[in-house]
């Protein structure tokens, strides 16, 4: 891939390595680092252009820095678009393993984004990720161009592509992973991908208002991982996928699970007060007995009306890891969550992410906890610990009943940034002074 | 394959400088090139490996024996690989990656490539040139043009060496 070869000195072993090995080495560097090797010598000018992975992720810190800075953001956005344009124009690899865009972009960059998609599909991309969350309203979001899909169907066979017609041939057959975040992509496009990408294993859609009635169904689907998250227009989601192992949804409205015999990892949240825990488990009824990992986001739940309900959880005999995200409003009693532990006799790891904004919890007496021994729980992590009665009661339950507990992790993480440091320091002190003496020697206590 | 008799089959490999090495078949077939020869029944006598010298082959065989003695535990295998490569200089790594490529041993190839990439990570152009003895054959005009074309590769980048 270069005009002059082996021009380096005899000691220049690295430049004498064959192209494919050097490209393999470069593909382990970031795109910028790989590109920078072009300056080393003429041997290296074009090597990086053959790496199979194009990752244009600028990273969260860069995006955070631009947040709210209009002028700076505009400048950086122009630069980003230019960067991707210039790389995609000069890149030479005929196939791509990965193509990832991550920047705050909206429909003002429509033409460029569509061109990038065409580019990626024409290089038979295996993993495509478009993550372009901007802080503007969803009406300005980039819309996925359905024409791209129609065009691919009408394309002539590859050998008859005319040279004077430079439109790229779009190919979806190699696609294994597809991820759209803050892209307005609709049901039809997603179903097109599901049925035209025989290798598709991972499908992620976040923040698309155009997802409404989606069917992820097919006996030949290879799909293993599905995320339909924060799609607020979602009315119904039917999932029937024999290979599916992991599912993440944020709406239970109209969720219908069928034929998911491999599903072991579920993450669900009740973003709606009208949906009860009972309803949640009825939706999961076809897979609850096979789940190994369950993440429940209950931050929007209103537990006041469900005092008795938690006692009647279905048994989860395979569950190994449970994560509960829980938002405090002041009146709740954490001990209620212990019924999740009782429902999962083989649970090994339990993470409780307890979120709260202010401390309305009155310091009431710690009640004696029920004695129902648990013989498998080894790790308990408590995020959002403050040392109130509520916290203590729950930790007493864990210490008193989980007879093989090995490790307890206390993370005083506080949700608000304003008083963050102060609150977390108080919580840490409380954990060291009040909690530590209660924890038996053989249990490792970690205070973060 | 003689696994049933209890005595493991041994293969004889010959390097391009005519050194002979004995290695258990179960370890040697980590190399797809050798495995194909075994499967095609061409492994009866001595297997000539024309692209690997004795010094490198000895090292590769050490790796084959070491890694195949570890049961299916990816973490342990990885830490063995890290340790195995930790004291190798670049000359040896270059020989190793060529041998791994020829022998079609993806796990060794991956590990060596990653190790070489690691050396280049977060380093300036000048540092990489010096480290690997890369001779800059660009004219000043050419170098300026390549730099201009790849301006984006220098933006927002901090290198942890002096130049």
Coordinates of N, CA and C in Angstrom, one line a residue, chain A residues 155-369:
Chain A
X155 N -30.8 -1.9 -5.5 CA -29.5 -1.9 -6.1 C -29.3 -3.0 -7.1
X156 N -28.7 -2.7 -8.2 CA -28.3 -3.8 -9.2 C -27.2 -4.7 -8.5
X157 N -27.0 -5.9 -9.1 CA -25.9 -6.7 -8.5 C -24.6 -6.0 -8.6
X158 N -23.7 -6.3 -7.7 CA -22.5 -5.5 -7.5 C -21.7 -5.3 -8.8
X159 N -21.6 -6.3 -9.7 CA -20.7 -6.2 -10.8 C -21.3 -5.2 -11.9
X160 N -22.5 -4.8 -11.7 CA -23.0 -3.9 -12.7 C -23.1 -2.4 -12.2
X161 N -22.4 -2.2 -11.1 CA -22.3 -0.8 -10.6 C -21.5 0.1 -11.6
X162 N -22.2 1.2 -12.0 CA -21.5 2.0 -13.0 C -20.5 2.9 -12.3
X163 N -19.4 3.2 -13.0 CA -18.4 4.0 -12.4 C -18.8 5.4 -12.4
X164 N -19.6 5.8 -13.3 CA -20.1 7.2 -13.3 C -21.2 7.5 -12.4
X165 N -21.6 6.5 -11.7 CA -22.7 6.6 -10.7 C -22.1 6.2 -9.3
X166 N -21.5 7.2 -8.6 CA -20.7 6.9 -7.5 C -21.5 6.4 -6.2
X167 N -22.8 6.4 -6.3 CA -23.5 6.0 -5.1 C -23.0 4.6 -4.6
X168 N -22.8 4.6 -3.3 CA -22.2 3.3 -2.8 C -23.2 2.2 -2.7
X169 N -22.7 1.0 -2.9 CA -23.6 -0.1 -2.7 C -23.7 -0.4 -1.2
X170 N -24.9 -0.5 -0.8 CA -25.2 -0.7 0.6 C -25.4 -2.2 1.0
X171 N -24.7 -2.6 2.0 CA -24.8 -4.1 2.3 C -25.0 -4.2 3.8
X172 N -26.1 -5.0 4.2 CA -26.3 -5.1 5.6 C -26.0 -6.5 6.1
X173 N -25.6 -7.4 5.2 CA -25.5 -8.8 5.5 C -24.5 -9.1 6.6
X174 N -23.5 -8.3 6.7 CA -22.4 -8.6 7.7 C -22.7 -8.0 9.1
X175 N -23.8 -7.3 9.2 CA -24.1 -6.5 10.5 C -24.3 -7.5 11.6
X176 N -23.5 -7.3 12.7 CA -23.7 -8.1 13.9 C -24.2 -7.3 15.1
X177 N -23.8 -6.0 15.1 CA -24.2 -5.2 16.2 C -24.7 -3.8 15.7
X178 N -25.8 -3.4 16.1 CA -26.4 -2.1 15.6 C -26.9 -1.4 16.8
X179 N -26.4 -0.1 16.9 CA -26.8 0.7 18.1 C -27.1 2.1 17.7
X180 N -28.3 2.5 18.0 CA -28.8 3.9 17.6 C -29.1 4.6 18.9
X181 N -28.4 5.7 19.2 CA -28.8 6.5 20.4 C -29.1 7.9 20.0
X182 N -30.3 8.3 20.3 CA -30.8 9.6 19.9 C -30.8 9.8 18.4
X183 N -31.2 8.7 17.8 CA -31.5 8.8 16.3 C -32.9 8.5 16.2
X184 N -33.7 9.3 15.4 CA -35.1 9.0 15.3 C -35.2 7.9 14.2
X185 N -35.3 6.7 14.7 CA -35.4 5.5 13.8 C -36.7 4.8 14.2
X186 N -37.4 4.4 13.1 CA -38.8 3.9 13.3 C -38.9 2.4 13.3
X187 N -40.1 1.9 13.6 CA -40.3 0.4 13.7 C -39.9 -0.3 12.4
X188 N -40.3 0.4 11.2 CA -40.1 -0.3 10.0 C -38.6 -0.5 9.7
X189 N -37.8 0.5 10.0 CA -36.3 0.4 9.8 C -35.8 -0.7 10.7
X190 N -36.1 -0.7 11.9 CA -35.6 -1.7 12.9 C -36.0 -3.1 12.4
X191 N -37.3 -3.3 12.0 CA -37.7 -4.6 11.6 C -37.0 -5.0 10.3
X192 N -36.7 -4.0 9.5 CA -35.9 -4.3 8.2 C -34.6 -4.9 8.6
X193 N -33.9 -4.2 9.6 CA -32.6 -4.8 10.0 C -32.7 -6.2 10.6
X194 N -33.7 -6.4 11.4 CA -33.9 -7.7 12.0 C -34.1 -8.8 11.0
X195 N -34.7 -8.4 9.9 CA -35.0 -9.5 8.9 C -34.1 -9.6 7.7
X196 N -33.2 -8.6 7.6 CA -32.2 -8.6 6.5 C -30.8 -8.7 7.0
X197 N -30.6 -8.8 8.3 CA -29.2 -9.0 8.8 C -29.2 -10.4 9.5
X198 N -28.8 -11.4 8.7 CA -28.9 -12.8 9.3 C -28.0 -13.0 10.5
X199 N -26.9 -12.1 10.6 CA -26.0 -12.3 11.7 C -26.2 -11.4 12.9
X200 N -27.2 -10.6 12.9 CA -27.5 -9.6 13.9 C -27.6 -10.2 15.3
X201 N -26.7 -9.8 16.2 CA -26.8 -10.4 17.6 C -27.1 -9.3 18.6
X202 N -26.9 -8.1 18.3 CA -27.1 -7.0 19.3 C -27.8 -5.9 18.6
X203 N -28.9 -5.5 19.3 CA -29.7 -4.3 18.8 C -30.0 -3.4 19.9
X204 N -29.6 -2.2 19.8 CA -29.8 -1.2 20.8 C -30.4 0.1 20.2
X205 N -31.6 0.5 20.8 CA -32.2 1.7 20.4 C -32.5 2.5 21.7
X206 N -31.9 3.7 21.8 CA -32.2 4.6 22.9 C -32.7 5.9 22.4
X207 N -33.7 6.4 23.1 CA -34.2 7.8 22.7 C -34.7 7.9 21.3
X208 N -35.5 7.0 20.9 CA -36.2 7.3 19.6 C -37.7 7.4 19.8
X209 N -38.2 8.5 19.4 CA -39.7 8.7 19.6 C -40.5 8.0 18.6
X210 N -39.8 7.5 17.5 CA -40.5 6.9 16.4 C -40.7 5.4 16.6
X211 N -40.2 4.9 17.6 CA -40.5 3.5 17.9 C -41.9 3.4 18.6
X212 N -42.8 2.7 18.0 CA -44.1 2.7 18.5 C -44.7 1.3 18.7
X213 N -44.8 0.6 17.7 CA -45.3 -0.8 17.8 C -44.2 -1.7 17.2
X214 N -43.4 -2.2 18.0 CA -42.2 -2.9 17.5 C -42.4 -4.4 17.7
X215 N -42.0 -5.2 16.7 CA -42.0 -6.7 16.8 C -40.6 -7.2 16.6
X216 N -40.1 -7.8 17.6 CA -38.8 -8.4 17.5 C -39.0 -9.9 17.5
X217 N -39.5 -10.4 16.4 CA -40.0 -11.8 16.3 C -39.4 -12.5 15.1
X218 N -39.1 -13.8 15.3 CA -38.6 -14.6 14.2 C -37.9 -15.8 14.8
X219 N -38.2 -17.0 14.2 CA -37.7 -18.2 14.8 C -36.2 -18.3 14.3
X220 N -35.8 -17.6 13.3 CA -34.4 -17.7 12.9 C -33.5 -16.6 13.4
X221 N -34.1 -15.7 14.2 CA -33.3 -14.6 14.7 C -32.1 -15.1 15.5
X222 N -30.9 -14.5 15.2 CA -29.7 -14.8 16.0 C -29.6 -13.9 17.2
X223 N -30.5 -12.9 17.3 CA -30.4 -11.9 18.3 C -30.2 -12.4 19.7
X224 N -29.1 -11.8 20.3 CA -28.8 -12.2 21.7 C -29.1 -11.1 22.7
X225 N -28.9 -9.9 22.2 CA -29.0 -8.7 23.2 C -29.9 -7.7 22.6
X226 N -30.9 -7.3 23.3 CA -31.8 -6.3 22.9 C -32.0 -5.2 23.9
X227 N -31.9 -4.0 23.5 CA -32.2 -2.8 24.4 C -33.1 -1.9 23.7
X228 N -34.3 -1.7 24.3 CA -35.2 -0.6 23.8 C -35.4 0.3 25.0
X229 N -34.7 1.4 25.0 CA -34.6 2.2 26.2 C -35.0 3.6 25.9
X230 N -35.8 4.2 26.8 CA -36.2 5.6 26.7 C -36.8 5.9 25.3
X231 N -37.6 5.0 24.8 CA -38.4 5.3 23.6 C -39.8 5.6 24.1
X232 N -40.0 6.9 24.3 CA -41.2 7.2 25.0 C -42.5 7.1 24.2
X233 N -42.4 6.9 22.9 CA -43.6 6.7 22.1 C -44.0 5.2 22.0
X234 N -43.3 4.4 22.7 CA -43.5 2.9 22.6 C -44.9 2.5 23.1
X235 N -45.7 1.9 22.3 CA -47.0 1.4 22.7 C -47.0 -0.1 22.9
X236 N -46.3 -0.8 22.0 CA -46.2 -2.2 22.2 C -44.9 -2.8 21.7
X237 N -44.4 -3.7 22.5 CA -43.1 -4.4 22.1 C -43.3 -5.9 22.2
X238 N -43.3 -6.6 21.1 CA -43.4 -8.0 21.2 C -42.0 -8.6 20.9
X239 N -41.6 -9.5 21.8 CA -40.3 -10.1 21.6 C -40.5 -11.6 21.6
X240 N -40.0 -12.2 20.5 CA -40.0 -13.7 20.4 C -38.8 -14.0 19.7
X241 N -37.7 -14.3 20.4 CA -36.4 -14.5 19.8 C -35.7 -15.6 20.5
X242 N -35.5 -16.8 19.9 CA -35.1 -18.0 20.5 C -33.7 -17.9 21.1
X243 N -32.8 -17.0 20.6 CA -31.4 -16.9 21.1 C -31.2 -15.8 22.1
X244 N -32.2 -15.0 22.3 CA -32.1 -13.9 23.2 C -31.6 -14.2 24.6
X245 N -30.5 -13.6 25.0 CA -30.0 -13.9 26.4 C -30.1 -12.7 27.3
X246 N -30.1 -11.5 26.7 CA -30.2 -10.3 27.6 C -31.2 -9.3 27.0
X247 N -31.9 -8.7 27.9 CA -33.0 -7.8 27.5 C -33.0 -6.6 28.4
X248 N -33.0 -5.4 27.8 CA -33.1 -4.2 28.6 C -34.3 -3.3 28.1
X249 N -35.2 -3.0 29.0 CA -36.3 -2.1 28.5 C -36.6 -1.1 29.7
X250 N -37.2 0.0 29.3 CA -37.5 1.0 30.3 C -39.0 1.2 30.3
X251 N -39.7 0.5 29.5 CA -41.2 0.6 29.5 C -41.8 -0.8 29.5
X252 N -42.7 -1.0 30.4 CA -43.4 -2.3 30.4 C -44.7 -2.2 29.6
X253 N -45.1 -1.0 29.1 CA -46.3 -0.9 28.4 C -46.3 -1.7 27.2
X254 N -47.2 -2.7 27.2 CA -47.4 -3.5 26.0 C -46.3 -4.4 25.7
X255 N -45.4 -4.7 26.7 CA -44.3 -5.6 26.5 C -44.9 -7.0 26.6
X256 N -44.6 -7.8 25.5 CA -45.1 -9.2 25.4 C -43.9 -10.0 25.1
X257 N -43.5 -10.9 26.1 CA -42.4 -11.8 25.9 C -42.9 -13.2 25.6
X258 N -42.4 -13.8 24.5 CA -42.8 -15.1 24.1 C -41.5 -15.8 23.7
X259 N -41.5 -17.1 23.8 CA -40.4 -17.8 23.2 C -39.0 -17.2 23.4
X260 N -38.6 -17.0 24.6 CA -37.3 -16.5 25.0 C -36.6 -17.5 25.9
X261 N -36.4 -18.7 25.4 CA -35.9 -19.8 26.3 C -34.5 -19.5 26.9
X262 N -33.7 -18.7 26.2 CA -32.3 -18.5 26.6 C -32.2 -17.2 27.5
X263 N -33.2 -16.5 27.6 CA -33.1 -15.2 28.3 C -32.7 -15.4 29.8
X264 N -31.6 -14.9 30.2 CA -31.1 -15.0 31.6 C -30.8 -13.7 32.2
X265 N -30.7 -12.6 31.4 CA -30.3 -11.4 32.0 C -31.3 -10.3 31.6
X266 N -32.1 -9.8 32.6 CA -33.1 -8.8 32.3 C -32.9 -7.6 33.1
X267 N -33.1 -6.4 32.4 CA -33.1 -5.2 33.1 C -34.3 -4.4 32.7
X268 N -35.1 -4.1 33.7 CA -36.4 -3.4 33.5 C -36.6 -2.3 34.5
X269 N -37.3 -1.3 34.0 CA -37.7 -0.3 35.0 C -39.1 0.1 34.8
X270 N -39.7 0.4 35.9 CA -41.1 0.9 35.9 C -41.1 2.4 35.9
X271 N -41.2 2.9 34.8 CA -41.2 4.3 34.7 C -42.6 4.9 34.9
X272 N -43.5 4.1 35.3 CA -44.8 4.6 35.5 C -45.4 4.0 36.8
X273 N -46.0 5.0 37.5 CA -46.6 4.6 38.8 C -47.7 3.6 38.7
X274 N -48.4 3.6 37.5 CA -49.6 2.8 37.4 C -49.2 1.3 37.3
X275 N -47.9 1.0 37.1 CA -47.5 -0.4 36.9 C -47.0 -1.0 38.2
X276 N -47.6 -2.0 38.7 CA -47.2 -2.5 40.0 C -46.2 -3.5 39.8
X277 N -45.6 -3.9 41.0 CA -44.5 -4.9 41.0 C -45.2 -6.2 40.5
X278 N -46.4 -6.4 40.9 CA -47.1 -7.6 40.5 C -47.2 -7.7 39.0
X279 N -47.6 -6.6 38.4 CA -47.7 -6.5 36.9 C -46.3 -6.8 36.3
X280 N -45.3 -6.2 36.9 CA -43.9 -6.4 36.4 C -43.6 -7.9 36.3
X281 N -43.9 -8.6 37.3 CA -43.5 -10.0 37.3 C -44.5 -10.8 36.5
X282 N -45.7 -10.3 36.2 CA -46.5 -11.1 35.3 C -46.0 -10.9 33.9
X283 N -45.4 -9.7 33.6 CA -44.9 -9.6 32.2 C -43.6 -10.5 32.0
X284 N -42.9 -10.6 33.1 CA -41.7 -11.5 33.1 C -42.0 -12.9 33.3
X285 N -43.2 -13.3 33.5 CA -43.6 -14.6 34.0 C -43.0 -15.7 33.2
X286 N -42.9 -15.5 31.8 CA -42.4 -16.6 31.0 C -40.9 -16.9 31.2
X287 N -40.2 -15.9 31.9 CA -38.7 -16.1 32.0 C -38.2 -16.0 33.4
X288 N -39.1 -15.6 34.3 CA -38.6 -15.3 35.6 C -37.9 -16.4 36.3
X289 N -38.3 -17.6 36.0 CA -37.7 -18.8 36.7 C -36.3 -19.2 36.1
X290 N -36.0 -18.6 34.9 CA -34.7 -18.9 34.3 C -33.7 -17.8 34.5
X291 N -34.1 -16.6 35.0 CA -33.2 -15.4 35.1 C -32.0 -15.7 36.0
X292 N -30.9 -15.2 35.6 CA -29.7 -15.3 36.4 C -29.3 -13.9 36.9
X293 N -29.6 -12.9 36.1 CA -29.3 -11.5 36.5 C -30.6 -10.7 36.3
X294 N -30.9 -9.9 37.3 CA -32.1 -9.1 37.2 C -31.8 -7.7 37.7
X295 N -32.1 -6.7 36.9 CA -31.9 -5.3 37.4 C -33.2 -4.6 37.3
X296 N -33.6 -4.1 38.5 CA -35.0 -3.5 38.6 C -34.8 -2.0 38.9
X297 N -35.2 -1.2 38.1 CA -35.2 0.3 38.4 C -36.6 0.6 38.9
X298 N -36.6 0.9 40.2 CA -37.9 1.2 40.9 C -38.0 2.6 41.3
X299 N -37.2 3.5 40.6 CA -37.1 4.9 41.1 C -38.4 5.6 41.0
X300 N -39.3 5.1 40.1 CA -40.6 5.9 40.0 C -41.7 5.1 40.7
X301 N -41.4 4.1 41.4 CA -42.5 3.4 42.1 C -43.0 4.1 43.3
X302 N -44.2 3.8 43.6 CA -44.8 4.4 44.7 C -45.1 3.3 45.7
X303 N -44.3 3.1 46.7 CA -44.4 1.8 47.5 C -45.5 1.9 48.5
X304 N -46.0 3.1 48.7 CA -47.0 3.2 49.8 C -48.2 2.3 49.6
X305 N -48.6 2.1 48.3 CA -49.8 1.3 48.1 C -49.5 -0.2 48.0
X306 N -48.2 -0.5 48.3 CA -47.9 -1.9 48.0 C -47.3 -2.6 49.2
X307 N -47.8 -2.3 50.3 CA -47.2 -2.8 51.5 C -47.2 -4.4 51.5
X308 N -48.3 -5.0 51.1 CA -48.3 -6.4 51.2 C -47.7 -7.1 50.0
X309 N -47.8 -6.3 48.9 CA -47.5 -7.0 47.6 C -46.1 -7.6 47.5
X310 N -45.1 -7.0 48.1 CA -43.8 -7.5 48.0 C -43.6 -8.9 48.6
X311 N -44.5 -9.3 49.5 CA -44.4 -10.6 50.1 C -44.7 -11.7 49.1
X312 N -45.3 -11.4 48.0 CA -45.8 -12.5 47.1 C -45.0 -12.5 45.8
X313 N -43.7 -12.3 45.9 CA -42.9 -12.4 44.7 C -42.8 -13.8 44.3
X314 N -42.7 -14.0 43.0 CA -42.5 -15.4 42.5 C -41.1 -15.8 42.8
X315 N -40.9 -17.1 43.0 CA -39.5 -17.7 43.2 C -38.6 -17.5 42.0
X316 N -37.4 -17.1 42.3 CA -36.4 -17.0 41.2 C -35.2 -17.9 41.5
X317 N -35.4 -19.2 41.2 CA -34.5 -20.2 41.6 C -33.1 -20.1 41.0
X318 N -33.0 -19.4 39.8 CA -31.7 -19.3 39.1 C -30.9 -18.0 39.4
X319 N -31.6 -17.1 40.0 CA -31.1 -15.8 40.1 C -29.8 -15.7 41.0
X320 N -28.7 -15.2 40.3 CA -27.4 -15.1 41.0 C -27.1 -13.6 41.4
X321 N -27.6 -12.7 40.5 CA -27.2 -11.3 40.8 C -28.5 -10.4 40.7
X322 N -28.7 -9.6 41.7 CA -29.9 -8.7 41.7 C -29.4 -7.3 41.9
X323 N -29.9 -6.4 41.1 CA -29.6 -5.0 41.2 C -30.9 -4.2 41.4
X324 N -31.1 -3.5 42.4 CA -32.3 -2.7 42.6 C -32.0 -1.2 42.7
X325 N -32.5 -0.4 41.9 CA -32.4 1.0 41.9 C -33.6 1.6 42.6
X326 N -33.5 2.3 43.6 CA -34.6 2.7 44.5 C -34.5 4.1 44.9
X327 N -35.6 4.8 44.7 CA -35.5 6.3 45.1 C -36.3 6.5 46.4
X328 N -35.7 7.2 47.3 CA -36.3 7.4 48.6 C -37.2 8.6 48.5
X329 N -38.4 8.5 49.2 CA -39.2 9.7 49.3 C -39.4 10.1 50.7
X330 N -38.9 9.3 51.6 CA -39.0 9.7 53.0 C -39.8 8.7 53.9
X331 N -40.8 8.1 53.3 CA -41.7 7.3 54.2 C -41.4 5.8 54.0
X332 N -40.6 5.5 53.1 CA -40.5 4.0 52.8 C -39.6 3.3 53.8
X333 N -39.8 2.0 53.7 CA -39.1 1.1 54.6 C -38.3 0.2 53.7
X334 N -37.0 0.3 53.8 CA -36.1 -0.5 52.9 C -36.3 -2.0 53.2
X335 N -36.6 -2.3 54.4 CA -36.6 -3.7 54.8 C -37.6 -4.6 53.9
X336 N -38.5 -3.8 53.3 CA -39.4 -4.5 52.4 C -38.7 -5.2 51.2
X337 N -37.6 -4.6 50.8 CA -36.8 -5.2 49.7 C -36.2 -6.5 50.0
X338 N -36.2 -6.8 51.3 CA -35.6 -8.1 51.7 C -36.4 -9.3 51.1
X339 N -37.7 -9.0 50.8 CA -38.4 -10.1 50.2 C -37.8 -10.6 48.8
X340 N -37.1 -9.7 48.2 CA -36.4 -10.1 46.9 C -35.3 -11.1 47.3
X341 N -34.7 -10.9 48.4 CA -33.6 -11.9 48.8 C -34.3 -13.2 49.1
X342 N -35.4 -13.2 49.8 CA -36.1 -14.4 50.1 C -36.6 -15.1 48.9
X343 N -37.0 -14.4 47.9 CA -37.5 -15.0 46.7 C -36.4 -15.6 45.8
X344 N -35.2 -15.3 46.1 CA -34.0 -15.8 45.3 C -33.1 -16.5 46.2
X345 N -33.4 -17.8 46.4 CA -32.6 -18.6 47.4 C -31.1 -18.8 47.0
X346 N -30.8 -18.6 45.7 CA -29.4 -18.9 45.3 C -28.7 -17.6 44.9
X347 N -29.2 -16.5 45.3 CA -28.6 -15.2 45.0 C -27.2 -15.1 45.6
X348 N -26.3 -14.6 44.8 CA -24.9 -14.5 45.3 C -24.5 -13.1 45.5
X349 N -25.0 -12.2 44.7 CA -24.6 -10.8 44.7 C -25.9 -9.9 44.7
X350 N -25.9 -9.0 45.6 CA -27.1 -8.0 45.6 C -26.5 -6.6 45.7
X351 N -26.9 -5.8 44.7 CA -26.5 -4.4 44.7 C -27.8 -3.5 44.9
X352 N -27.8 -2.7 45.9 CA -28.9 -1.8 46.2 C -28.4 -0.4 45.9
X353 N -29.0 0.2 44.9 CA -28.6 1.6 44.6 C -29.7 2.5 45.1
X354 N -29.4 3.1 46.2 CA -30.4 3.8 47.0 C -30.2 5.3 46.7
X355 N -31.2 5.9 46.0 CA -31.0 7.3 45.7 C -31.9 8.2 46.5
X356 N -31.4 9.3 47.0 CA -32.3 10.2 47.7 C -31.7 11.6 47.6
X357 N -32.6 12.6 47.8 CA -32.3 14.0 47.6 C -32.1 14.7 49.0
X358 N -33.0 14.5 49.9 CA -32.9 15.1 51.2 C -33.2 14.0 52.2
X359 N -32.9 14.4 53.5 CA -33.1 13.4 54.5 C -34.3 13.6 55.3
X360 N -35.5 13.1 54.9 CA -36.7 13.3 55.6 C -36.9 12.2 56.6
X361 N -36.0 11.2 56.6 CA -36.2 10.0 57.4 C -36.1 10.3 58.8
X362 N -37.1 10.1 59.6 CA -37.0 10.4 61.0 C -36.2 9.2 61.6
X363 N -35.5 9.5 62.6 CA -34.7 8.4 63.2 C -35.6 7.6 64.2
X364 N -36.3 6.7 63.6 CA -37.2 5.8 64.4 C -36.3 4.7 65.0
X365 N -36.9 3.9 65.8 CA -36.2 2.7 66.4 C -36.0 1.7 65.3
X366 N -34.8 1.0 65.4 CA -34.6 -0.1 64.5 C -35.4 -1.3 65.0
X367 N -36.2 -1.8 64.1 CA -37.1 -2.9 64.5 C -36.3 -4.2 64.4
X368 N -36.7 -5.1 65.2 CA -36.0 -6.4 65.2 C -36.4 -7.1 63.8
X369 N -35.4 -7.7 63.2 CA -35.6 -8.2 61.9 C -36.0 -9.6 61.9

